[in-house]
């Protein structure tokens, strides 16, 4: 399988190279040249299989020759062994025709573990083969950072630097990043927003000398392997509810557009997904862009669903590339305009995007109210991101078509928001019960690529 950049001017790579590279050298994002398809019979045979086996079948056509089948099997088995639920991504019923896909059973209690644990295993295989060492640089709105640290801490050939917006992540999220004792991981509290962290990340990746000197690797959802791992649970969930004989709808709480984009790929592979609903919080740039055709960057408004507090949604570039019929020049031009504040989506592309995605938003009040409603109706306690999805999903229910809302994090990661809604503080699971007693290690740092670069050069292992 060959991978091409959304901006059309970077080298064509194989899966392993695309995974180790992260961001393309022309500033674009890698995507497979062609999307493999499953027949309805092949999808039907996923029914009742272990999660790991579905993962192997879904992932392997994208991996091509990069890893042997035995290596891939082993990596997948190790990636999900630490999850605390045998189904890995279990479904819970919320109401007739409405289901919750629980993606919070991994080690850091958010869906990011699905991709990060697998990427951690695949990186180890690739680095052991090449003898290289890499510096992983990540930007996080909270959950990617802890998942990356969990996946890479203690590895001898990797240094990990995670930038997060100072004061804008939950205390549990911060502590998950700041308490691992391994010397190879570094939590950097940047004076800025998540968009600033992501912009500094791109600055450093576009500094090609630095990039080559430290062997920079990216594990944000700009990394295709992240998106790939997330395709799997769309298949397991849909098949559990009757696909491919029956269509299913999904609603996805969305920030950087990685998770929902994975859903669009599942559909392109042949999974009969009807509606794919993008749910945003008050930072509703995606909802507005698909409604008006204007993608205009505003100010981030901190919310109770902080992992979605974002204005520049990286993976939207992948959706644009598909909507512009894979025209790298057109995408490069839009991304230049974005630097100046925004762009207008062409009529044709807008029409394609609207055929692929439906959108909706939830205000802060609506999110809090939905946490309470679901607790009243079902006794389930959901996190605020999940509540955004459930609120928007309820506006898009269709008779006879099951709706699956993605539950992206454990409520204990956001205890303040949950307590404000239902008056209880959800307890952390056993393996994290002493999180608030552990020592923290954080470096506060300016929102400045030069300063961040110096720190990495100083701290990384030669
Ligand atoms: C990252 C995250 C999201 C948003 O996912 P994207 O792939 O960035 O759209 C939603 N909910 C939670 C809990 C997250 O950690």
GROMACS .gro file of C-alpha atoms and ligand atoms in nm:
model
  477
    1UNK     CA    1   0.000   0.000   0.000
    2UNK     CA    2   0.133   0.341  -0.101
    3UNK     CA    3   0.068   0.661   0.095
    4UNK     CA    4   0.040   1.008  -0.058
    5UNK     CA    5   0.030   1.354   0.101
    6UNK     CA    6  -0.284   1.570   0.100
    7UNK     CA    7  -0.071   1.851  -0.043
    8UNK     CA    8   0.073   1.642  -0.322
    9UNK     CA    9   0.437   1.749  -0.289
   10UNK     CA   10   0.590   1.498  -0.046
   11UNK     CA   11   0.748   1.163  -0.129
   12UNK     CA   12   0.515   0.864  -0.169
   13UNK     CA   13   0.578   0.627   0.125
   14UNK     CA   14   0.488   0.276   0.239
   15UNK     CA   15   0.293   0.215   0.562
   16UNK     CA   16   0.594   0.189   0.792
   17UNK     CA   17   0.751   0.506   0.655
   18UNK     CA   18   0.423   0.697   0.675
   19UNK     CA   19   0.378   0.583   1.035
   20UNK     CA   20   0.733   0.677   1.141
   21UNK     CA   21   0.710   1.013   0.962
   22UNK     CA   22   0.377   1.144   1.091
   23UNK     CA   23   0.345   1.479   0.916
   24UNK     CA   24   0.442   1.483   0.546
   25UNK     CA   25   0.739   1.702   0.451
   26UNK     CA   26   0.517   1.935   0.247
   27UNK     CA   27   0.312   2.003   0.562
   28UNK     CA   28   0.034   1.768   0.449
   29UNK     CA   29  -0.110   1.449   0.595
   30UNK     CA   30  -0.060   1.101   0.454
   31UNK     CA   31  -0.347   0.895   0.318
   32UNK     CA   32  -0.356   0.560   0.136
   33UNK     CA   33  -0.356   0.595  -0.240
   34UNK     CA   34  -0.656   0.361  -0.261
   35UNK     CA   35  -0.900   0.247   0.005
   36UNK     CA   36  -0.938  -0.132   0.026
   37UNK     CA   37  -1.295  -0.266   0.014
   38UNK     CA   38  -1.461  -0.559   0.190
   39UNK     CA   39  -1.752  -0.749   0.036
   40UNK     CA   40  -2.070  -0.788   0.239
   41UNK     CA   41  -1.978  -1.155   0.294
   42UNK     CA   42  -1.638  -1.064   0.434
   43UNK     CA   43  -1.796  -0.814   0.673
   44UNK     CA   44  -2.064  -1.065   0.776
   45UNK     CA   45  -1.790  -1.307   0.879
   46UNK     CA   46  -1.662  -1.055   1.140
   47UNK     CA   47  -1.963  -1.140   1.355
   48UNK     CA   48  -1.866  -1.299   1.686
   49UNK     CA   49  -1.492  -1.271   1.626
   50UNK     CA   50  -1.261  -1.138   1.899
   51UNK     CA   51  -1.184  -0.766   1.865
   52UNK     CA   52  -0.821  -0.850   1.790
   53UNK     CA   53  -0.910  -1.068   1.493
   54UNK     CA   54  -1.136  -0.802   1.340
   55UNK     CA   55  -0.852  -0.555   1.395
   56UNK     CA   56  -0.610  -0.781   1.208
   57UNK     CA   57  -0.847  -0.818   0.912
   58UNK     CA   58  -0.924  -0.445   0.891
   59UNK     CA   59  -0.570  -0.320   0.944
   60UNK     CA   60  -0.370  -0.565   0.736
   61UNK     CA   61  -0.461  -0.444   0.383
   62UNK     CA   62  -0.337  -0.096   0.483
   63UNK     CA   63  -0.015  -0.230   0.631
   64UNK     CA   64   0.079  -0.416   0.313
   65UNK     CA   65   0.428  -0.561   0.325
   66UNK     CA   66   0.547  -0.338   0.611
   67UNK     CA   67   0.484  -0.600   0.882
   68UNK     CA   68   0.441  -0.975   0.854
   69UNK     CA   69   0.110  -1.127   0.952
   70UNK     CA   70   0.273  -1.283   1.261
   71UNK     CA   71   0.421  -0.948   1.368
   72UNK     CA   72   0.089  -0.773   1.318
   73UNK     CA   73  -0.100  -1.038   1.513
   74UNK     CA   74   0.150  -1.012   1.801
   75UNK     CA   75   0.138  -0.631   1.804
   76UNK     CA   76  -0.243  -0.628   1.811
   77UNK     CA   77  -0.257  -0.891   2.087
   78UNK     CA   78  -0.013  -0.694   2.307
   79UNK     CA   79  -0.184  -0.361   2.230
   80UNK     CA   80  -0.521  -0.466   2.369
   81UNK     CA   81  -0.414  -0.711   2.642
   82UNK     CA   82  -0.414  -0.429   2.899
   83UNK     CA   83  -0.777  -0.328   2.837
   84UNK     CA   84  -1.011  -0.409   3.124
   85UNK     CA   85  -1.300  -0.542   2.911
   86UNK     CA   86  -1.284  -0.863   2.709
   87UNK     CA   87  -1.487  -0.708   2.424
   88UNK     CA   88  -1.237  -0.414   2.421
   89UNK     CA   89  -1.508  -0.182   2.277
   90UNK     CA   90  -1.838  -0.300   2.431
   91UNK     CA   91  -2.181  -0.166   2.339
   92UNK     CA   92  -2.425  -0.051   2.605
   93UNK     CA   93  -2.788   0.025   2.527
   94UNK     CA   94  -2.914   0.373   2.618
   95UNK     CA   95  -3.266   0.357   2.476
   96UNK     CA   96  -3.455   0.164   2.208
   97UNK     CA   97  -3.244   0.210   1.896
   98UNK     CA   98  -2.967   0.411   2.067
   99UNK     CA   99  -2.641   0.257   2.183
  100UNK     CA  100  -2.322   0.374   2.345
  101UNK     CA  101  -1.990   0.239   2.218
  102UNK     CA  102  -1.765   0.239   2.524
  103UNK     CA  103  -1.411   0.328   2.419
  104UNK     CA  104  -1.276   0.403   2.766
  105UNK     CA  105  -1.156   0.058   2.875
  106UNK     CA  106  -0.788   0.120   2.792
  107UNK     CA  107  -0.509   0.211   3.037
  108UNK     CA  108  -0.566   0.591   3.026
  109UNK     CA  109  -0.947   0.574   3.011
  110UNK     CA  110  -1.006   0.743   2.674
  111UNK     CA  111  -1.045   0.617   2.318
  112UNK     CA  112  -0.696   0.743   2.233
  113UNK     CA  113  -0.562   0.420   2.384
  114UNK     CA  114  -0.703   0.216   2.094
  115UNK     CA  115  -0.466   0.377   1.849
  116UNK     CA  116  -0.180   0.470   2.077
  117UNK     CA  117  -0.134   0.124   2.222
  118UNK     CA  118  -0.114  -0.026   1.873
  119UNK     CA  119   0.118   0.247   1.744
  120UNK     CA  120   0.344   0.187   2.048
  121UNK     CA  121   0.375  -0.180   1.954
  122UNK     CA  122   0.434  -0.110   1.584
  123UNK     CA  123   0.696   0.157   1.661
  124UNK     CA  124   0.883  -0.093   1.880
  125UNK     CA  125   0.888  -0.351   1.601
  126UNK     CA  126   1.008  -0.095   1.345
  127UNK     CA  127   1.277   0.056   1.571
  128UNK     CA  128   1.408  -0.286   1.674
  129UNK     CA  129   1.445  -0.369   1.305
  130UNK     CA  130   1.617  -0.045   1.202
  131UNK     CA  131   1.822   0.019   1.516
  132UNK     CA  132   1.711   0.385   1.499
  133UNK     CA  133   1.602   0.600   1.788
  134UNK     CA  134   1.330   0.863   1.762
  135UNK     CA  135   1.203   1.170   1.942
  136UNK     CA  136   0.827   1.169   1.967
  137UNK     CA  137   0.673   1.512   1.981
  138UNK     CA  138   0.302   1.540   2.054
  139UNK     CA  139   0.045   1.812   2.109
  140UNK     CA  140  -0.253   1.727   2.324
  141UNK     CA  141  -0.579   1.871   2.444
  142UNK     CA  142  -0.546   1.618   2.727
  143UNK     CA  143  -0.609   1.260   2.627
  144UNK     CA  144  -0.361   1.199   2.345
  145UNK     CA  145  -0.074   1.300   2.572
  146UNK     CA  146  -0.147   1.055   2.849
  147UNK     CA  147  -0.216   0.776   2.599
  148UNK     CA  148   0.116   0.844   2.423
  149UNK     CA  149   0.310   0.858   2.748
  150UNK     CA  150   0.150   0.531   2.860
  151UNK     CA  151   0.235   0.365   2.527
  152UNK     CA  152   0.600   0.482   2.506
  153UNK     CA  153   0.725   0.534   2.865
  154UNK     CA  154   1.033   0.338   2.958
  155UNK     CA  155   1.131   0.242   2.601
  156UNK     CA  156   1.506   0.272   2.551
  157UNK     CA  157   1.504   0.402   2.192
  158UNK     CA  158   1.236   0.671   2.228
  159UNK     CA  159   1.218   1.015   2.394
  160UNK     CA  160   0.869   1.157   2.435
  161UNK     CA  161   0.781   1.527   2.461
  162UNK     CA  162   0.414   1.615   2.504
  163UNK     CA  163   0.291   1.974   2.480
  164UNK     CA  164  -0.041   2.058   2.646
  165UNK     CA  165  -0.214   2.393   2.703
  166UNK     CA  166  -0.126   2.511   3.054
  167UNK     CA  167  -0.432   2.530   3.280
  168UNK     CA  168  -0.668   2.397   3.013
  169UNK     CA  169  -0.671   2.023   3.081
  170UNK     CA  170  -0.850   1.844   3.364
  171UNK     CA  171  -0.650   1.759   3.676
  172UNK     CA  172  -0.676   1.386   3.605
  173UNK     CA  173  -0.552   1.441   3.250
  174UNK     CA  174  -0.260   1.651   3.376
  175UNK     CA  175  -0.163   1.400   3.642
  176UNK     CA  176  -0.173   1.114   3.395
  177UNK     CA  177   0.093   1.302   3.196
  178UNK     CA  178   0.300   1.439   3.482
  179UNK     CA  179   0.325   1.140   3.717
  180UNK     CA  180   0.497   0.865   3.513
  181UNK     CA  181   0.849   0.848   3.658
  182UNK     CA  182   1.029   0.729   3.343
  183UNK     CA  183   1.313   0.961   3.245
  184UNK     CA  184   1.229   0.939   2.873
  185UNK     CA  185   0.893   1.119   2.903
  186UNK     CA  186   0.848   1.495   2.940
  187UNK     CA  187   0.521   1.684   2.998
  188UNK     CA  188   0.546   2.042   2.869
  189UNK     CA  189   0.285   2.295   2.988
  190UNK     CA  190   0.271   2.551   2.707
  191UNK     CA  191   0.145   2.904   2.773
  192UNK     CA  192  -0.127   2.894   2.508
  193UNK     CA  193  -0.418   2.694   2.370
  194UNK     CA  194  -0.427   2.351   2.211
  195UNK     CA  195  -0.424   2.519   1.869
  196UNK     CA  196  -0.097   2.689   1.973
  197UNK     CA  197   0.050   2.352   2.075
  198UNK     CA  198  -0.051   2.202   1.744
  199UNK     CA  199   0.092   2.500   1.553
  200UNK     CA  200   0.428   2.471   1.736
  201UNK     CA  201   0.429   2.100   1.658
  202UNK     CA  202   0.390   2.180   1.288
  203UNK     CA  203   0.662   2.449   1.312
  204UNK     CA  204   0.909   2.197   1.450
  205UNK     CA  205   0.816   1.928   1.196
  206UNK     CA  206   0.865   2.183   0.918
  207UNK     CA  207   1.216   2.263   1.050
  208UNK     CA  208   1.370   1.987   0.840
  209UNK     CA  209   1.724   2.012   0.986
  210UNK     CA  210   1.596   1.976   1.339
  211UNK     CA  211   1.354   1.708   1.233
  212UNK     CA  212   1.634   1.496   1.087
  213UNK     CA  213   1.878   1.569   1.370
  214UNK     CA  214   1.651   1.436   1.647
  215UNK     CA  215   1.458   1.181   1.438
  216UNK     CA  216   1.128   1.355   1.500
  217UNK     CA  217   0.823   1.128   1.494
  218UNK     CA  218   0.461   1.228   1.543
  219UNK     CA  219   0.184   1.034   1.711
  220UNK     CA  220  -0.092   1.293   1.687
  221UNK     CA  221  -0.387   1.201   1.471
  222UNK     CA  222  -0.193   1.356   1.184
  223UNK     CA  223  -0.034   1.009   1.195
  224UNK     CA  224  -0.225   0.780   0.960
  225UNK     CA  225  -0.168   0.478   1.184
  226UNK     CA  226  -0.379   0.648   1.453
  227UNK     CA  227  -0.674   0.689   1.221
  228UNK     CA  228  -0.629   0.335   1.094
  229UNK     CA  229  -0.656   0.174   1.438
  230UNK     CA  230  -0.979   0.367   1.499
  231UNK     CA  231  -1.153   0.221   1.193
  232UNK     CA  232  -1.177  -0.116   1.366
  233UNK     CA  233  -1.440  -0.037   1.629
  234UNK     CA  234  -1.681   0.100   1.369
  235UNK     CA  235  -1.679  -0.250   1.221
  236UNK     CA  236  -1.715  -0.443   1.548
  237UNK     CA  237  -1.998  -0.215   1.669
  238UNK     CA  238  -2.192  -0.211   1.342
  239UNK     CA  239  -2.163  -0.586   1.293
  240UNK     CA  240  -2.287  -0.648   1.649
  241UNK     CA  241  -2.604  -0.457   1.558
  242UNK     CA  242  -2.672  -0.637   1.233
  243UNK     CA  243  -2.443  -0.491   0.965
  244UNK     CA  244  -2.393  -0.557   0.681
  245UNK     CA  245  -2.756  -0.676   0.649
  246UNK     CA  246  -2.863  -0.354   0.816
  247UNK     CA  247  -2.752   0.007   0.806
  248UNK     CA  248  -2.632   0.180   1.125
  249UNK     CA  249  -2.570   0.547   1.213
  250UNK     CA  250  -2.286   0.685   1.428
  251UNK     CA  251  -2.246   1.008   1.624
  252UNK     CA  252  -1.893   1.108   1.717
  253UNK     CA  253  -1.785   1.381   1.960
  254UNK     CA  254  -1.535   1.566   1.744
  255UNK     CA  255  -1.234   1.790   1.789
  256UNK     CA  256  -0.942   1.716   1.562
  257UNK     CA  257  -1.162   1.510   1.326
  258UNK     CA  258  -0.953   1.192   1.356
  259UNK     CA  259  -1.217   0.966   1.506
  260UNK     CA  260  -1.501   1.067   1.273
  261UNK     CA  261  -1.268   1.050   0.974
  262UNK     CA  262  -1.193   0.688   1.067
  263UNK     CA  263  -1.569   0.630   1.044
  264UNK     CA  264  -1.578   0.774   0.694
  265UNK     CA  265  -1.303   0.531   0.592
  266UNK     CA  266  -1.496   0.239   0.742
  267UNK     CA  267  -1.788   0.343   0.523
  268UNK     CA  268  -1.565   0.375   0.216
  269UNK     CA  269  -1.443   0.019   0.288
  270UNK     CA  270  -1.797  -0.110   0.250
  271UNK     CA  271  -1.949  -0.085   0.598
  272UNK     CA  272  -2.311   0.029   0.557
  273UNK     CA  273  -2.300   0.343   0.772
  274UNK     CA  274  -2.599   0.567   0.701
  275UNK     CA  275  -2.542   0.891   0.885
  276UNK     CA  276  -2.208   0.991   1.026
  277UNK     CA  277  -2.284   1.272   1.268
  278UNK     CA  278  -2.015   1.520   1.377
  279UNK     CA  279  -2.098   1.647   1.727
  280UNK     CA  280  -1.914   1.956   1.852
  281UNK     CA  281  -1.922   2.155   2.175
  282UNK     CA  282  -1.944   2.535   2.177
  283UNK     CA  283  -1.622   2.538   1.973
  284UNK     CA  284  -1.838   2.456   1.674
  285UNK     CA  285  -1.619   2.557   1.381
  286UNK     CA  286  -1.683   2.225   1.204
  287UNK     CA  287  -2.059   2.257   1.245
  288UNK     CA  288  -2.048   2.613   1.111
  289UNK     CA  289  -1.812   2.526   0.827
  290UNK     CA  290  -2.034   2.246   0.698
  291UNK     CA  291  -2.344   2.462   0.741
  292UNK     CA  292  -2.211   2.779   0.577
  293UNK     CA  293  -1.915   2.662   0.366
  294UNK     CA  294  -1.692   2.914   0.545
  295UNK     CA  295  -1.410   2.776   0.761
  296UNK     CA  296  -1.318   3.079   0.976
  297UNK     CA  297  -1.095   3.036   1.279
  298UNK     CA  298  -1.222   3.205   1.596
  299UNK     CA  299  -1.103   3.204   1.956
  300UNK     CA  300  -1.107   2.881   2.153
  301UNK     CA  301  -1.367   2.900   2.432
  302UNK     CA  302  -1.264   2.666   2.716
  303UNK     CA  303  -1.543   2.415   2.785
  304UNK     CA  304  -1.628   2.122   3.012
  305UNK     CA  305  -1.534   1.890   2.723
  306UNK     CA  306  -1.175   2.015   2.688
  307UNK     CA  307  -1.054   1.743   2.450
  308UNK     CA  308  -1.272   1.907   2.185
  309UNK     CA  309  -1.166   2.269   2.249
  310UNK     CA  310  -1.017   2.336   1.911
  311UNK     CA  311  -1.050   2.563   1.611
  312UNK     CA  312  -0.795   2.420   1.368
  313UNK     CA  313  -0.906   2.065   1.315
  314UNK     CA  314  -0.608   1.883   1.161
  315UNK     CA  315  -0.777   1.582   1.010
  316UNK     CA  316  -1.036   1.794   0.837
  317UNK     CA  317  -0.759   1.839   0.579
  318UNK     CA  318  -0.794   1.470   0.496
  319UNK     CA  319  -1.169   1.509   0.445
  320UNK     CA  320  -1.106   1.814   0.226
  321UNK     CA  321  -0.859   1.620   0.013
  322UNK     CA  322  -1.121   1.355  -0.056
  323UNK     CA  323  -1.390   1.619  -0.117
  324UNK     CA  324  -1.159   1.801  -0.363
  325UNK     CA  325  -1.110   1.475  -0.554
  326UNK     CA  326  -0.755   1.429  -0.421
  327UNK     CA  327  -0.631   1.759  -0.560
  328UNK     CA  328  -0.319   1.834  -0.351
  329UNK     CA  329  -0.274   2.180  -0.504
  330UNK     CA  330  -0.625   2.285  -0.410
  331UNK     CA  331  -0.574   2.162  -0.051
  332UNK     CA  332  -0.234   2.335  -0.022
  333UNK     CA  333  -0.400   2.660  -0.130
  334UNK     CA  334  -0.678   2.626   0.129
  335UNK     CA  335  -0.421   2.558   0.402
  336UNK     CA  336  -0.230   2.874   0.303
  337UNK     CA  337  -0.554   3.071   0.331
  338UNK     CA  338  -0.616   2.909   0.669
  339UNK     CA  339  -0.294   3.065   0.799
  340UNK     CA  340  -0.452   3.401   0.718
  341UNK     CA  341  -0.771   3.315   0.911
  342UNK     CA  342  -0.989   3.089   0.700
  343UNK     CA  343  -1.114   2.971   0.363
  344UNK     CA  344  -1.430   2.913   0.162
  345UNK     CA  345  -1.510   2.554   0.064
  346UNK     CA  346  -1.601   2.521  -0.305
  347UNK     CA  347  -1.961   2.431  -0.387
  348UNK     CA  348  -1.869   2.088  -0.522
  349UNK     CA  349  -1.656   1.996  -0.223
  350UNK     CA  350  -1.916   2.128   0.020
  351UNK     CA  351  -2.180   1.913  -0.141
  352UNK     CA  352  -1.956   1.605  -0.107
  353UNK     CA  353  -1.880   1.684   0.257
  354UNK     CA  354  -2.251   1.725   0.331
  355UNK     CA  355  -2.318   1.387   0.170
  356UNK     CA  356  -2.056   1.232   0.399
  357UNK     CA  357  -2.122   1.410   0.729
  358UNK     CA  358  -2.415   1.554   0.924
  359UNK     CA  359  -2.330   1.801   1.204
  360UNK     CA  360  -2.469   1.931   1.530
  361UNK     CA  361  -2.355   2.111   1.843
  362UNK     CA  362  -2.421   2.106   2.215
  363UNK     CA  363  -2.388   2.411   2.441
  364UNK     CA  364  -2.237   2.383   2.789
  365UNK     CA  365  -2.583   2.381   2.950
  366UNK     CA  366  -2.710   2.115   2.710
  367UNK     CA  367  -2.406   1.899   2.781
  368UNK     CA  368  -2.453   1.918   3.159
  369UNK     CA  369  -2.827   1.853   3.122
  370UNK     CA  370  -2.761   1.546   2.908
  371UNK     CA  371  -2.527   1.391   3.167
  372UNK     CA  372  -2.814   1.424   3.416
  373UNK     CA  373  -3.079   1.295   3.174
  374UNK     CA  374  -2.880   0.982   3.091
  375UNK     CA  375  -2.817   0.916   3.459
  376UNK     CA  376  -3.193   0.946   3.526
  377UNK     CA  377  -3.295   0.734   3.231
  378UNK     CA  378  -3.033   0.458   3.253
  379UNK     CA  379  -2.820   0.497   3.569
  380UNK     CA  380  -2.516   0.526   3.337
  381UNK     CA  381  -2.274   0.808   3.416
  382UNK     CA  382  -2.119   0.954   3.099
  383UNK     CA  383  -1.832   1.197   3.046
  384UNK     CA  384  -1.901   1.545   2.903
  385UNK     CA  385  -1.760   1.459   2.557
  386UNK     CA  386  -1.991   1.161   2.539
  387UNK     CA  387  -2.279   1.382   2.651
  388UNK     CA  388  -2.215   1.617   2.357
  389UNK     CA  389  -2.247   1.318   2.123
  390UNK     CA  390  -2.557   1.179   2.292
  391UNK     CA  391  -2.731   1.518   2.281
  392UNK     CA  392  -2.664   1.559   1.909
  393UNK     CA  393  -2.742   1.191   1.835
  394UNK     CA  394  -3.088   1.226   1.990
  395UNK     CA  395  -3.165   1.492   1.730
  396UNK     CA  396  -3.075   1.250   1.451
  397UNK     CA  397  -3.243   0.923   1.550
  398UNK     CA  398  -3.416   0.743   1.261
  399UNK     CA  399  -3.681   0.473   1.298
  400UNK     CA  400  -3.538   0.129   1.224
  401UNK     CA  401  -3.174   0.243   1.206
  402UNK     CA  402  -2.966   0.185   1.520
  403UNK     CA  403  -2.772   0.491   1.635
  404UNK     CA  404  -2.433   0.434   1.799
  405UNK     CA  405  -2.288   0.724   2.001
  406UNK     CA  406  -1.918   0.700   2.072
  407UNK     CA  407  -1.837   0.718   2.443
  408UNK     CA  408  -1.486   0.855   2.423
  409UNK     CA  409  -1.374   0.880   2.786
  410UNK     CA  410  -1.441   0.750   3.137
  411UNK     CA  411  -1.638   1.002   3.347
  412UNK     CA  412  -1.370   0.988   3.620
  413UNK     CA  413  -1.137   1.184   3.389
  414UNK     CA  414  -1.372   1.484   3.421
  415UNK     CA  415  -1.502   1.462   3.779
  416UNK     CA  416  -1.583   1.834   3.819
  417UNK     CA  417  -1.813   1.846   3.517
  418UNK     CA  418  -1.981   1.522   3.617
  419UNK     CA  419  -2.027   1.632   3.977
  420UNK     CA  420  -2.182   1.960   3.863
  421UNK     CA  421  -2.433   1.762   3.657
  422UNK     CA  422  -2.529   1.472   3.884
  423UNK     CA  423  -2.378   1.544   4.225
  424UNK     CA  424  -2.141   1.250   4.238
  425UNK     CA  425  -1.767   1.223   4.173
  426UNK     CA  426  -1.710   0.910   3.968
  427UNK     CA  427  -1.422   0.710   4.124
  428UNK     CA  428  -1.106   0.633   3.931
  429UNK     CA  429  -1.054   0.264   3.852
  430UNK     CA  430  -0.835   0.062   4.090
  431UNK     CA  431  -0.513   0.085   3.886
  432UNK     CA  432  -0.524   0.465   3.911
  433UNK     CA  433  -0.671   0.506   4.256
  434UNK     CA  434  -0.352   0.668   4.397
  435UNK     CA  435  -0.313   0.916   4.106
  436UNK     CA  436  -0.354   1.217   4.335
  437UNK     CA  437  -0.079   1.096   4.570
  438UNK     CA  438   0.187   1.051   4.300
  439UNK     CA  439   0.463   1.311   4.242
  440UNK     CA  440   0.425   1.540   3.941
  441UNK     CA  441   0.698   1.646   3.698
  442UNK     CA  442   0.606   1.931   3.459
  443UNK     CA  443   0.805   2.186   3.259
  444UNK     CA  444   0.624   2.517   3.204
  445UNK     CA  445   0.729   2.657   2.867
  446UNK     CA  446   0.667   2.958   2.639
  447UNK     CA  447   0.452   2.929   2.326
  448UNK     CA  448   0.766   2.962   2.112
  449UNK     CA  449   0.906   2.705   1.872
  450UNK     CA  450   1.267   2.814   1.935
  451UNK     CA  451   1.238   2.768   2.311
  452UNK     CA  452   1.071   2.430   2.275
  453UNK     CA  453   1.335   2.320   2.026
  454UNK     CA  454   1.619   2.410   2.266
  455UNK     CA  455   1.456   2.216   2.546
  456UNK     CA  456   1.421   1.905   2.330
  457UNK     CA  457   1.785   1.926   2.222
  458UNK     CA  458   1.893   1.958   2.584
  459UNK     CA  459   1.673   1.684   2.732
  460UNK     CA  460   1.673   1.412   2.470
  461UNK     CA  461   1.896   1.106   2.501
  462UNK     CA  462   2.175   1.108   2.241
  463LIG     C1  463  -0.963   1.339   2.148
  463LIG     C2  464  -1.099   1.331   2.208
  463LIG     C3  465  -1.214   1.365   2.132
  463LIG     C4  466  -1.205   1.420   1.992
  463LIG     O1  467  -1.156   1.326   1.899
  463LIG     P1  468  -1.094   1.375   1.760
  463LIG     O2  469  -1.043   1.252   1.696
  463LIG     O3  470  -0.986   1.472   1.796
  463LIG     O4  471  -1.206   1.440   1.684
  463LIG     C5  472  -1.338   1.346   2.191
  463LIG     N1  473  -1.349   1.300   2.318
  463LIG     C6  474  -1.242   1.268   2.393
  463LIG     C7  475  -1.262   1.220   2.532
  463LIG     C8  476  -1.114   1.282   2.340
  463LIG     O5  477  -1.007   1.250   2.416
   0.00000   0.00000   0.00000
